[in-house]
Amino acid sequence: MNDASGERIDDHVRAADPGGKKLPKQQEHEQLHLDPSRWWFASSAFPMIAGTLGPVASAFSICALSRPWRQSYLPGSDPDAAPFIKDPTWLTIINAIQLLIALIANMALLLNMTQRLRFSVAQPVTIVGWYISSICLVALTATASGPLIIEPASEYIWSQAFYYGIYGAALYFLVASLMVVTFLGAQIGYYPKDFILTPSQRTLMMQTIMLLLYLLLGALVFGRIEGWNYLDAVYWAAVTLFTVGFGDFSPQTALGKGLVMPFALVGIISLGLVIGSIRSLVLDRGRRRLSARMVEKRRRKMLRQMAKKGKDGILVPIKEGNKLTQTPTDVDRGLTEFERREKEFKLMRDIQHETSRKRRWYATAFSACTWTALWLGGARIFQACEEPYQGWTYFDGIFFCFVSLTTIGYGDIVPVSNAGKSFWVCWALLAIPTMTVLISNAGDTVVKGVRDATDAIATITILPSERPFKKDLKRFLKHLSFGALFKEEIIEETPTGFLGEAQDRDNNSSSDSEEENDAEIALQRDQAESSTSPTSPRVRINPPFRNEEAHSKNVDANTADENHPPDQQQLRERKRKKSAPFTLPSRQQDYLVILIDEIARVTAHLKEHPPRKYSFKEWAWYLRLIGEDESDAGQHGRASAHVRTKKDKMRGGRPDNLSEEAKVEAKPVPWSWVGSKSPLMGEKEEAEWILERLIERLGEELRRSRKEGGGGGDDDGEQREEEGEGL
């Protein structure tokens, strides 16, 4: 994970090794934050949007085919009572053919996403099919609005089916264009060609398809029961499922009233699931990807600023004979390597905290702008649709859109035109989920700020907490100054495992510090007894977790001072012991038990919400478990604002093309907490990153133990392995 000086980020390539093999998927996933965000949109967001909006366009095509496109209308009469005029046969045939082509294109995309159809076959079929459908609908609507007009034109209007054809053409063109961008990016090689759907993406696409089918079939049933025009029934079904309830259409028959209760209940639940999936994708998947990219940009900017101001000495590992290149007044002189790494870790936490706050506000601002555009832009379109029939003003459109967005639905003003009712269905499919996303983003920023401020005021007035008043006051001033005052450490977790059992709970307590030393002495005594026991021989765990002699020499070289009086020798020794986690058990069996226990513990952390973040001491413990020592400067490198593009094909810090024995013996490559390959970088949650490394380490140890034991021979071992794979 060496990210010393090297090529620029724009020149970074997920290169192949000398044998021509690509980087493992695990490492490619961890390096996605190095790629520009536009490639994530092209490779992940665009196919997901196309897979979701494609069925919506097909639903609009079904609506466009369901009824004739023209109606005979006398000015001043009811548009709902206007009789339909039969379309030419060729128009209906072409309309049906384009719908069939669009459905084939949708199916090809879904089969490609489920790995049942090759990318090179599915994408051309999808793109060409959607473009053909769009061109056909554009040609049909242009023809219907020209030569097919019957004179006098003032006595005829376009039906809702005509407008659904326009909406379908626009959506087909949009999703086809998105897939063109995705296809070209994959052909150039910016990302893999295979689409692997995440559970959220798969769920959203399937739920969208099922909801549309449910809406169209429900409209068909209620249209027959109540005697409504089918497209009016589609409008009613959308108003019902979106819980707006204008009241311009409502069941009048006993059968209709009886069926509307289960229909609305199932439909509203289904709509809630779709909106929940949208929120999961936008606020979880998109948030993690964009946050990782923002952290990477902020990291590089911070490193450049530190280098420019000459304050990057803290990033230099403290090795024997190496002095920090800092000013004499710098308080960082005399740090151990463990303490230097802790400061580096906190620096990365500050970067994460700052970018997280900015991302939340950016997301809120973007969703607010999108919501406002749908509100005001939709109001203008509704005003244009309804002005000839009801004389709406722009303010009427604003009021109507706001009532619809908030699902209040007074019903005092409702659309009566074919253009207005059909556009409401298309508009609501975009606007109401956007309203939900806006509320969620506002909850992470504005609402959270108000809640935190209220809680801070209460703790220093009428509802004091268990903490000291001075600490509560500092916390209140921190919120009041938006974090400018009294910056506190973000993570204050107690380390897990042996480290958590032995570390002091309060660093300011001398009695706890003595207990820590006693616990360490007891643990080391138990390890010594187990290592000298005739029945439990010492097992070497590769690679060595720490060279105690070299580590002590390294620490003393940076902490010792010739001017220190002898009575401070014990303080320096205590500081050295406190700077590093405990030595791991000498017996391999005990070490494997620790790995299994920690894997179970970290697995439980994956279920926590918000995602678990670990303290530096916890990280030091887990890194020690996988073979890295935060006190060993030889395992650490200096971070750089640039990324080195070495074709060494590393996986988890070890060459992937090595044998299993070589992987175990390989030394970790130097890295930095504020480097581009830090465990805190990328999309993965911290518990996920740690869990993968612990499982990998456990597998390496078990494989090495099996080979060294040789209990059943290689043939027997291979046979057991084949049987396991078969199961």
XYZ file of C-alpha atoms in Angstrom:
727
model
C 0.000 0.000 0.000
C 2.867 2.351 -0.744
C 1.499 5.685 -1.857
C 4.642 7.726 -1.859
C 5.249 10.163 -4.682
C 4.180 8.984 -8.106
C 1.938 9.755 -11.019
C -1.096 11.994 -10.834
C -4.518 10.666 -9.967
C -5.705 11.289 -13.536
C -2.979 8.941 -14.783
C -3.910 6.194 -12.346
C -4.839 2.941 -14.055
C -5.951 -0.319 -12.511
C -3.067 -1.922 -14.331
C -2.453 -5.573 -15.062
C 0.469 -7.517 -13.697
C 3.336 -8.647 -15.966
C 1.344 -11.773 -16.779
C -1.522 -9.733 -18.130
C -4.031 -10.531 -15.362
C -6.211 -7.771 -13.994
C -6.271 -6.636 -10.437
C -8.504 -8.662 -8.124
C -12.063 -7.410 -7.714
C -11.422 -6.732 -4.044
C -8.619 -4.308 -4.790
C -10.498 -2.747 -7.719
C -13.412 -2.115 -5.366
C -11.142 -0.519 -2.773
C -9.601 1.776 -5.392
C -12.878 3.095 -6.815
C -12.468 6.327 -4.859
C -9.428 7.069 -7.029
C -11.576 7.167 -10.161
C -13.590 10.289 -11.074
C -17.204 10.224 -9.894
C -18.476 10.438 -13.466
C -17.334 6.868 -14.109
C -19.306 5.634 -11.116
C -22.415 7.299 -12.541
C -21.753 5.768 -15.950
C -21.049 2.265 -14.623
C -23.573 2.005 -11.778
C -26.079 4.858 -11.630
C -26.940 5.012 -15.340
C -27.767 1.277 -15.736
C -29.824 1.381 -12.548
C -31.743 4.461 -13.765
C -32.280 2.857 -17.165
C -33.444 -0.399 -15.606
C -35.951 1.526 -13.486
C -37.257 4.073 -16.005
C -37.356 1.599 -18.906
C -40.401 -0.214 -17.489
C -42.005 3.178 -16.747
C -41.613 4.125 -20.418
C -43.157 0.789 -21.402
C -46.090 1.479 -19.079
C -46.620 4.809 -20.835
C -46.478 2.975 -24.194
C -49.228 0.652 -22.965
C -51.311 3.678 -22.029
C -50.620 5.214 -25.454
C -51.864 2.034 -27.140
C -54.927 1.538 -24.947
C -57.091 4.331 -26.390
C -57.405 6.377 -29.610
C -55.377 9.564 -29.802
C -58.150 12.012 -30.787
C -61.467 13.080 -29.308
C -64.309 15.214 -30.626
C -64.724 18.138 -28.268
C -67.104 21.072 -28.254
C -65.702 24.165 -26.487
C -67.157 24.497 -22.993
C -68.182 20.862 -22.685
C -66.736 18.186 -20.390
C -63.500 16.713 -21.803
C -64.257 13.386 -20.095
C -67.460 13.036 -22.146
C -65.790 13.776 -25.488
C -66.197 10.777 -27.874
C -63.070 9.138 -29.301
C -62.213 9.124 -32.988
C -60.799 5.864 -34.303
C -57.121 5.923 -35.240
C -55.851 4.683 -38.610
C -54.969 0.992 -38.609
C -51.319 1.641 -39.541
C -50.915 3.943 -36.536
C -52.146 1.259 -34.160
C -49.927 -1.418 -35.767
C -46.780 0.706 -35.565
C -47.638 1.631 -31.989
C -47.974 -2.045 -31.058
C -44.693 -2.954 -32.802
C -42.723 -0.280 -30.955
C -44.171 -1.524 -27.657
C -43.049 -5.072 -28.455
C -39.550 -3.849 -29.368
C -39.340 -1.836 -26.140
C -40.317 -4.855 -24.046
C -37.588 -6.937 -25.746
C -35.075 -4.168 -25.004
C -36.131 -4.124 -21.353
C -35.806 -7.885 -21.113
C -32.338 -7.838 -22.692
C -31.107 -5.322 -20.111
C -32.495 -7.341 -17.207
C -30.960 -10.564 -18.539
C -27.602 -8.833 -18.885
C -27.787 -7.532 -15.322
C -28.522 -11.033 -14.057
C -25.547 -12.453 -16.031
C -27.783 -14.490 -18.381
C -26.982 -12.586 -21.552
C -23.607 -11.316 -22.695
C -22.877 -7.618 -22.505
C -21.853 -7.455 -26.178
C -25.264 -8.842 -27.187
C -27.591 -7.318 -24.602
C -26.450 -3.697 -24.768
C -26.814 -3.218 -28.541
C -30.257 -4.861 -28.384
C -31.300 -2.597 -25.506
C -29.948 0.618 -26.992
C -31.206 0.033 -30.544
C -34.585 -1.198 -29.294
C -35.221 1.846 -27.139
C -34.088 4.232 -29.866
C -36.428 2.549 -32.356
C -39.340 2.856 -29.914
C -38.540 6.509 -29.326
C -38.294 7.270 -33.041
C -41.555 5.448 -33.758
C -43.448 7.355 -31.071
C -41.968 10.681 -32.178
C -42.993 9.944 -35.793
C -46.491 8.879 -34.768
C -47.130 11.882 -32.542
C -45.760 14.229 -35.225
C -48.042 12.621 -37.812
C -51.076 12.669 -35.541
C -50.547 16.339 -34.747
C -50.292 17.230 -38.444
C -52.024 15.427 -41.336
C -54.500 13.579 -39.080
C -56.096 16.783 -37.752
C -59.764 17.006 -38.716
C -61.167 20.404 -39.529
C -62.267 22.498 -37.799
C -59.355 21.974 -35.393
C -61.102 23.825 -32.546
C -63.617 20.986 -32.225
C -61.035 18.264 -31.606
C -58.534 17.567 -28.801
C -55.751 15.081 -28.173
C -56.568 12.305 -25.747
C -54.467 11.261 -22.769
C -53.079 8.399 -24.891
C -51.466 10.914 -27.249
C -49.649 12.622 -24.380
C -48.558 9.293 -22.885
C -46.960 8.562 -26.274
C -44.936 11.787 -25.968
C -43.817 10.947 -22.417
C -42.857 7.424 -23.478
C -40.802 8.716 -26.419
C -38.906 11.107 -24.149
C -38.153 8.385 -21.592
C -37.019 5.892 -24.230
C -34.613 8.434 -25.665
C -33.288 9.282 -22.196
C -32.611 5.724 -21.056
C -31.121 4.747 -24.425
C -28.735 7.700 -24.262
C -27.694 6.744 -20.727
C -26.923 3.221 -21.867
C -24.877 4.562 -24.787
C -22.642 6.365 -22.279
C -22.363 3.202 -20.180
C -21.600 1.054 -23.234
C -18.895 3.379 -24.549
C -17.233 3.662 -21.138
C -17.099 -0.121 -20.809
C -15.721 -0.509 -24.335
C -12.963 2.023 -23.641
C -12.102 0.161 -20.440
C -12.987 2.609 -17.679
C -14.934 -0.092 -15.826
C -15.916 -3.776 -16.271
C -18.596 -4.730 -18.766
C -20.489 -7.003 -16.404
C -23.241 -5.481 -14.279
C -23.552 -7.076 -10.861
C -26.718 -5.798 -9.253
C -26.643 -5.013 -5.572
C -29.620 -6.173 -3.493
C -30.951 -2.601 -3.358
C -30.749 -2.175 -7.139
C -32.356 -5.533 -7.826
C -35.098 -4.805 -5.316
C -35.822 -1.353 -6.745
C -36.116 -2.592 -10.321
C -38.380 -5.514 -9.467
C -40.546 -3.468 -7.130
C -40.945 -0.757 -9.767
C -42.062 -3.289 -12.376
C -44.512 -4.926 -9.973
C -45.928 -1.574 -8.849
C -46.529 -0.455 -12.441
C -48.244 -3.728 -13.309
C -50.339 -3.454 -10.157
C -51.366 0.106 -11.036
C -52.265 -0.712 -14.662
C -54.224 -3.870 -13.779
C -56.000 -2.105 -10.903
C -57.002 0.708 -13.245
C -58.401 -1.853 -15.686
C -60.501 -3.525 -12.993
C -61.867 -0.311 -11.461
C -62.481 1.207 -14.892
C -64.759 -1.708 -15.709
C -66.498 -1.605 -12.329
C -67.088 2.166 -12.224
C -67.520 2.719 -15.963
C -64.518 5.039 -16.219
C -62.340 5.652 -19.217
C -59.236 3.448 -18.783
C -56.792 6.350 -18.733
C -58.973 8.209 -16.234
C -58.806 5.057 -14.121
C -54.987 5.133 -14.410
C -55.052 8.729 -13.171
C -57.346 7.735 -10.279
C -55.133 4.785 -9.350
C -52.030 7.003 -9.260
C -53.809 9.619 -7.121
C -54.947 6.858 -4.764
C -51.639 5.026 -4.400
C -49.703 8.265 -3.905
C -52.170 9.038 -1.045
C -53.073 12.448 -2.527
C -56.801 11.732 -2.885
C -58.135 14.741 -4.805
C -61.665 13.347 -4.797
C -62.478 14.196 -8.419
C -62.715 10.437 -9.072
C -63.926 8.057 -6.378
C -65.691 4.662 -6.327
C -69.475 4.956 -6.312
C -70.520 1.309 -6.471
C -70.545 -1.001 -3.469
C -68.160 -3.401 -5.207
C -65.746 -0.577 -6.025
C -65.787 0.728 -2.450
C -65.183 -2.764 -1.130
C -62.247 -3.445 -3.442
C -60.579 -0.067 -2.983
C -59.581 -0.902 0.590
C -57.353 -3.933 -0.203
C -56.209 -2.291 -3.454
C -55.071 0.878 -1.713
C -53.531 -0.978 1.237
C -51.363 -3.243 -0.929
C -50.539 -0.428 -3.354
C -49.478 2.040 -0.669
C -47.255 -0.572 0.977
C -45.696 -1.367 -2.420
C -45.117 2.310 -3.099
C -43.495 2.679 0.308
C -41.149 -0.185 -0.510
C -40.180 1.466 -3.814
C -39.515 4.800 -2.135
C -37.540 3.004 0.580
C -35.402 1.337 -2.077
C -34.815 4.697 -3.774
C -33.772 6.156 -0.457
C -31.444 3.210 0.148
C -29.760 3.710 -3.216
C -29.536 7.502 -3.086
C -28.687 7.911 0.588
C -26.631 4.752 1.174
C -24.960 3.497 -1.981
C -24.582 6.908 -3.620
C -23.600 8.506 -0.326
C -20.788 6.032 0.314
C -19.412 6.335 -3.218
C -19.513 10.129 -3.346
C -18.242 10.438 0.220
C -15.228 8.290 -0.635
C -14.470 10.487 -3.629
C -14.882 13.688 -1.601
C -12.576 12.331 1.104
C -9.960 11.524 -1.536
C -10.115 15.060 -2.949
C -9.947 16.617 0.504
C -7.062 14.328 1.468
C -4.964 15.379 -1.509
C -5.769 19.049 -0.937
C -4.819 18.805 2.744
C -1.512 17.063 1.964
C -0.609 19.730 -0.575
C -1.386 22.467 1.939
C 0.681 20.795 4.651
C 3.628 20.353 2.277
C 3.379 23.972 1.140
C 3.386 25.255 4.729
C 6.137 22.852 5.830
C 3.872 21.091 8.340
C 4.051 17.608 6.853
C 6.784 16.384 9.209
C 4.201 14.501 11.265
C 3.633 12.281 8.214
C 7.229 10.997 8.254
C 7.588 7.624 10.025
C 9.846 7.838 13.096
C 12.700 5.445 12.423
C 16.039 4.962 14.114
C 18.224 8.012 13.513
C 15.384 9.823 11.761
C 14.467 13.265 13.125
C 11.230 15.013 12.341
C 11.785 17.853 9.900
C 9.789 20.339 11.928
C 10.392 23.594 13.735
C 11.966 23.442 17.210
C 8.730 24.773 18.732
C 6.675 21.916 17.348
C 5.002 19.960 20.128
C 5.259 16.742 18.166
C 8.945 16.263 19.033
C 9.592 13.245 21.198
C 6.604 11.220 19.972
C 6.796 7.476 19.660
C 5.851 5.961 16.316
C 2.627 4.694 17.871
C 1.695 8.218 19.002
C 2.682 9.671 15.637
C 0.405 7.195 13.908
C -2.378 8.121 16.307
C -2.047 11.789 15.336
C -2.051 10.749 11.690
C -5.195 8.710 12.346
C -6.932 11.664 13.998
C -5.962 13.837 11.047
C -7.769 11.399 8.765
C -10.768 11.417 11.077
C -10.899 15.205 10.813
C -10.910 14.915 7.029
C -13.748 12.394 7.181
C -15.755 14.552 9.572
C -15.373 17.667 7.440
C -16.263 15.957 4.173
C -19.200 14.145 5.779
C -20.653 17.447 6.923
C -20.147 19.012 3.502
C -21.643 16.010 1.741
C -24.776 16.134 3.853
C -25.302 19.807 3.109
C -24.522 19.344 -0.588
C -27.028 16.487 -0.761
C -29.664 18.585 0.989
C -29.027 21.529 -1.327
C -29.165 19.332 -4.443
C -32.396 17.593 -3.422
C -33.921 20.953 -2.445
C -33.033 22.431 -5.851
C -34.459 19.378 -7.629
C -37.633 19.541 -5.578
C -37.991 23.277 -6.241
C -37.500 22.771 -9.976
C -40.195 20.083 -10.045
C -42.476 22.301 -7.975
C -42.138 25.543 -9.931
C -41.544 23.939 -13.331
C -44.486 21.595 -12.888
C -46.665 24.515 -11.818
C -45.925 26.279 -15.104
C -46.820 23.210 -17.171
C -50.039 22.607 -15.242
C -50.967 26.255 -15.661
C -50.475 25.970 -19.433
C -52.542 22.743 -19.580
C -55.466 24.010 -17.513
C -55.652 27.657 -18.570
C -57.840 26.957 -21.672
C -60.280 24.882 -19.594
C -60.281 26.431 -16.113
C -58.366 29.688 -16.488
C -55.604 28.726 -14.038
C -53.026 31.318 -13.080
C -49.413 30.502 -12.286
C -50.188 30.839 -8.580
C -52.935 28.213 -8.981
C -50.337 25.897 -10.470
C -47.927 26.560 -7.583
C -50.632 25.860 -5.017
C -51.780 22.715 -6.805
C -48.227 21.331 -7.091
C -47.480 22.044 -3.438
C -50.651 20.288 -2.317
C -49.711 17.317 -4.498
C -46.072 17.168 -3.336
C -47.042 17.203 0.315
C -49.871 14.680 -0.386
C -52.406 17.003 1.253
C -54.812 16.854 -1.701
C -57.578 19.318 -0.846
C -59.288 18.683 -4.185
C -60.524 22.267 -4.578
C -58.546 22.620 -7.821
C -57.763 19.540 -9.907
C -56.730 18.982 -13.527
C -59.565 18.295 -15.967
C -57.675 18.407 -19.265
C -56.221 15.301 -20.872
C -52.769 16.902 -20.888
C -53.041 17.857 -17.203
C -54.189 14.468 -15.934
C -51.649 12.487 -17.951
C -48.840 14.854 -17.002
C -49.752 14.543 -13.316
C -49.133 10.776 -13.454
C -45.710 11.275 -15.076
C -44.820 14.195 -12.799
C -45.891 12.463 -9.581
C -43.654 9.446 -10.307
C -40.660 11.805 -10.082
C -41.792 14.523 -7.691
C -43.144 12.563 -4.742
C -40.055 10.280 -4.332
C -37.938 13.444 -4.616
C -39.935 14.905 -1.731
C -39.125 11.817 0.339
C -35.403 12.094 -0.411
C -35.470 15.786 0.505
C -37.064 15.010 3.861
C -34.423 12.349 4.538
C -31.551 14.694 3.634
C -33.035 17.496 5.696
C -33.226 15.094 8.622
C -29.456 14.578 8.385
C -28.698 18.315 8.346
C -31.285 20.891 9.397
C -33.365 18.658 11.650
C -30.263 17.059 13.150
C -28.752 20.485 13.840
C -31.902 21.681 15.574
C -32.130 18.477 17.590
C -28.494 18.627 18.664
C -28.769 22.314 19.551
C -31.925 21.685 21.598
C -30.261 18.807 23.417
C -27.158 20.918 24.100
C -29.258 23.777 25.531
C -31.218 21.363 27.700
C -28.085 19.793 29.176
C -26.774 23.131 30.449
C -30.161 24.375 31.715
C -32.976 22.151 32.930
C -31.827 18.628 31.942
C -28.200 18.216 33.049
C -26.432 15.056 31.948
C -24.094 12.795 33.908
C -21.067 14.533 32.384
C -19.420 17.488 34.157
C -21.030 20.874 33.527
C -17.822 22.222 32.001
C -17.788 19.484 29.391
C -21.461 20.082 28.545
C -20.773 23.797 28.183
C -17.896 23.111 25.787
C -20.147 20.808 23.795
C -22.783 23.539 23.554
C -20.226 26.109 22.405
C -18.954 23.640 19.836
C -22.437 23.325 18.308
C -22.959 27.077 18.502
C -19.712 27.731 16.625
C -20.392 24.942 14.060
C -17.411 22.952 15.306
C -14.895 25.809 15.262
C -14.444 25.725 19.051
C -13.476 22.837 21.312
C -12.881 20.199 18.690
C -13.385 16.854 20.361
C -12.240 13.450 19.321
C -14.851 11.827 17.108
C -14.391 8.256 18.250
C -14.245 7.362 21.910
C -14.780 3.635 21.783
C -13.253 1.078 24.114
C -10.972 -1.315 22.218
C -12.179 -4.863 21.773
C -10.469 -8.182 22.466
C -7.501 -8.459 24.826
C -6.750 -4.808 24.199
C -10.179 -3.760 25.423
C -9.949 -5.930 28.513
C -6.616 -4.476 29.539
C -6.633 -0.848 28.316
C -7.400 1.866 30.820
C -10.908 3.253 30.777
C -9.727 6.699 31.785
C -6.298 7.850 30.705
C -6.246 10.434 33.493
C -6.607 7.833 36.219
C -3.353 6.530 37.682
C -5.066 3.616 39.400
C -6.508 2.431 36.092
C -3.061 2.738 34.554
C -1.656 0.491 37.264
C -4.415 -2.025 36.632
C -3.483 -1.959 32.946
C 0.137 -2.780 33.772
C -0.953 -5.547 36.141
C -3.192 -6.997 33.436
C -0.378 -6.919 30.926
C 2.010 -8.612 33.358
C -0.565 -11.294 34.120
C -1.246 -11.880 30.437
C 2.451 -12.143 29.642
C 2.931 -14.536 32.585
C 0.167 -16.785 31.237
C 1.711 -16.702 27.800
C 5.141 -17.565 29.209
C 3.700 -20.506 31.126
C 1.879 -21.795 28.065
C 4.951 -21.419 25.882
C 7.158 -23.412 28.279
C 4.643 -26.141 28.905
C 5.795 -29.534 27.563
C 2.295 -30.306 26.294
C 1.893 -27.052 24.408
C 5.008 -26.241 22.390
C 5.544 -22.745 21.059
C 4.152 -22.252 17.555
C 5.651 -19.497 15.411
C 3.012 -17.316 13.803
C 4.168 -15.888 10.484
C 4.898 -13.133 9.851
C 6.351 -12.139 13.270
C 4.003 -9.605 14.782
C 6.772 -7.598 16.339
C 10.484 -7.791 16.798
C 10.553 -6.779 20.444
C 14.248 -5.913 20.421
C 14.002 -3.805 17.275
C 10.784 -2.192 18.465
C 12.290 -1.244 21.806
C 15.358 0.124 20.088
C 13.220 2.103 17.657
C 11.076 3.623 20.385
C 13.989 4.421 22.663
C 15.796 6.142 19.812
C 12.912 8.590 19.492
C 11.912 8.986 23.124
C 15.218 8.879 24.926
C 17.062 12.105 25.541
C 20.492 12.537 27.048
C 19.149 15.353 29.208
C 16.458 13.171 30.776
C 17.147 12.531 34.463
C 17.280 8.884 35.593
C 14.013 9.127 37.519
C 12.143 9.563 34.185
C 13.301 6.199 32.862
C 10.218 4.484 34.297
C 7.930 7.090 32.712
C 9.491 6.492 29.317
C 9.178 2.731 29.760
C 5.507 3.069 30.737
C 4.981 5.316 27.722
C 6.576 2.719 25.484
C 4.357 -0.059 26.855
C 1.251 2.077 26.551
C 2.067 2.912 22.938
C 1.672 -0.634 21.635
C -0.937 -3.384 21.972
C -0.105 -6.549 23.839
C 1.960 -9.341 22.379
C -0.247 -11.997 20.810
C -0.399 -15.504 22.265
C 2.589 -17.694 21.468
C 0.465 -20.764 20.778
C -1.197 -20.882 17.389
C -4.325 -22.476 18.834
C -4.851 -19.492 21.137
C -4.245 -17.107 18.266
C -6.849 -18.862 16.116
C -9.365 -18.652 18.958
C -8.764 -14.890 19.177
C -9.290 -14.552 15.421
C -12.574 -16.456 15.595
C -13.810 -14.398 18.549
C -12.944 -11.122 16.827
C -14.586 -12.239 13.581
C -17.796 -12.911 15.510
C -17.533 -9.532 17.231
C -16.906 -7.573 14.034
C -19.732 -9.460 12.297
C -22.071 -8.119 14.963
C -20.693 -4.616 14.325
C -21.824 -4.846 10.695
C -25.439 -4.777 11.883
C -25.064 -1.499 13.759
C -26.641 1.673 12.431
C -25.092 4.118 11.936
C -22.087 2.060 10.779
C -19.525 1.325 13.461
C -16.361 3.458 13.510
C -13.360 2.264 15.494
C -10.939 4.148 17.673
C -7.227 4.161 16.925
C -6.510 1.620 19.669
C -9.112 -0.710 18.223
C -7.551 -0.348 14.801
C -4.110 -1.025 16.291
C -5.441 -4.228 17.836
C -7.036 -5.498 14.635
C -3.996 -4.585 12.564
C -1.857 -6.521 15.035
C -4.129 -9.518 14.503
C -3.563 -9.462 10.728
C 0.195 -9.041 11.072
C 0.865 -5.300 11.167
C 2.322 -3.308 14.051
C 1.408 0.330 14.564
C 4.585 0.770 16.645
C 6.887 -0.456 13.895
C 7.952 2.445 11.672
C 9.352 0.009 9.119
C 5.798 -0.941 8.155
C 4.706 2.653 7.594
C 5.118 4.969 4.628
C 4.699 8.658 4.004
C 1.477 9.809 2.353
C 1.511 11.847 -0.835
C -1.041 13.913 -2.712
C -0.336 11.821 -5.799
C -0.889 8.145 -6.519
C 1.833 5.805 -7.668
C 0.693 3.454 -10.425
C 2.919 0.417 -9.896
C 1.993 -2.752 -11.732
C 2.742 -4.995 -8.808
C -0.760 -6.426 -8.442
C -1.184 -6.158 -4.722
C -4.040 -7.732 -2.840
C -4.584 -6.729 0.771
C -0.984 -5.522 0.975
C 0.523 -8.751 -0.451
C 1.350 -9.755 -4.034
C -1.593 -11.738 -5.366
C 0.515 -13.887 -7.664
C 2.455 -15.452 -4.798
C 1.857 -18.886 -3.358
C -0.001 -19.344 -0.088
C 3.276 -19.863 1.810
C 4.784 -16.754 0.264
C 1.689 -14.723 1.136
C 2.059 -15.667 4.792
C 5.770 -14.833 4.828
C 5.386 -11.575 2.829
C 5.946 -8.380 4.759
C 3.203 -5.735 4.683
C 3.888 -2.905 2.272
C 4.341 0.503 3.964
C 1.215 2.667 4.022
C -0.199 5.736 5.741
C -3.463 6.548 7.486
C -3.841 9.634 5.273
C -2.718 7.809 2.134
C -4.869 6.902 -0.834
C -4.842 3.228 0.242
C -5.652 3.795 3.886
C -8.269 1.439 5.382
C -10.335 4.560 6.067
C -10.526 5.329 2.345
C -12.908 3.793 -0.158
C -16.553 2.783 -0.041
C -16.266 -0.072 2.443
C -17.374 0.377 6.003
C -14.650 -0.081 8.591
C -16.158 -3.255 10.049
C -16.419 -4.728 6.549
C -12.746 -3.990 5.815
C -11.581 -5.493 9.102
C -13.791 -8.560 8.752
C -12.394 -9.388 5.317
C -8.809 -9.171 6.592
C -9.516 -11.251 9.679
C -11.159 -13.974 7.598
C -8.286 -13.876 5.141
C -5.784 -14.162 7.986
C -7.695 -17.049 9.560
C -7.717 -18.883 6.239
C -3.973 -18.407 5.789
C -3.222 -19.745 9.254
C -5.480 -22.770 8.830
C -3.955 -23.624 5.454
C -0.428 -23.255 6.837
C -1.305 -25.365 9.878
C -2.690 -28.101 7.659
C 0.422 -28.157 5.489
C 2.807 -28.153 8.454
C 0.797 -30.798 10.308
C 0.640 -33.202 7.358
C -1.830 -35.351 9.227
C -3.619 -36.917 6.303
C -1.176 -36.280 3.497
C -1.572 -34.050 0.510
C -3.852 -36.475 -1.307
C -6.240 -36.769 1.631
C -6.223 -33.010 2.121
C -7.002 -32.395 -1.534
C -9.793 -34.954 -1.389
C -11.349 -33.236 1.646
C -11.070 -29.907 -0.089
C -12.782 -31.243 -3.212
C -15.553 -32.761 -1.106
C -16.040 -29.429 0.652
C -16.298 -27.607 -2.663
C -18.795 -30.164 -3.865
C -20.959 -29.585 -0.809
